[in-house]
Amino acid sequence: IAVKTVRAENRDKFIDAALEELTEYGVSGFSARRVSRRLTVSGAALYKHFENREELLRAMIRRIYDRWSEIQRRAVDGCGEGSSPRERIMAVCEAYVRFLCGNPEYQTVILMNDRVFSPELRAEKTKLSGMSKELVDEYCRSVGMPDDVRNRKLLAVRACLYGTAALVNSGEADLDDGAIEMMTVAVGREFDSD
């Protein structure tokens, strides 16, 4: 059991270091050697935990997915039984901005260009926005909104969320009640009219 625990801890350290590497250098500048250097281990040590770069990226995406899924679930549960799709969307949006601002390295992974990924890895990354998309779809169906309008609303919501997080993470805005209120008002407008 102790060996498995140490192995899992080491694997987690590699994921943390890889997230830092991606934040600093992006996907195109990503270097497994630098990840290993961050941990002061040999380059080969990384490959004892991950078969290749794609497996490491998949592990990063899964970590983000697991953490975000739990926060998202709590946000929806916090709305209470009988809450409307709009109320759940607003709660998830606020939670998402706080999540991204508290973990800027996650935003790097979420927003990275996935055209270079395998179809399997692209599918893993797409799961990150699954619940949010389902909530928007539920709302749009409940008010009889056509697909083209729904897609536009989803894009507008994502732009508000990622834009707010990017402004906060770049230091151009503070993560305070005012920023959250502005974001929720902007998102809310998308669900006030067609």
Coordinates of C-alpha atoms in Angstrom, one line a residue, residues 73-85 87-88 91:
R73 CA -22.6 19.4 -8.6
R74 CA -22.4 21.4 -5.3
A75 CA -23.4 24.6 -7.2
V76 CA -26.5 22.8 -8.7
D77 CA -27.4 21.1 -5.4
G78 CA -27.1 24.5 -3.6
C79 CA -29.9 25.8 -5.7
G80 CA -32.3 23.4 -4.0
E81 CA -35.0 21.2 -5.3
G82 CA -37.4 22.8 -7.7
S83 CA -34.9 25.4 -8.9
S84 CA -35.2 26.5 -12.5
P85 CA -32.7 25.7 -15.2
E87 CA -31.1 29.5 -11.6
R88 CA -28.9 26.4 -11.9
A91 CA -25.0 29.2 -10.0

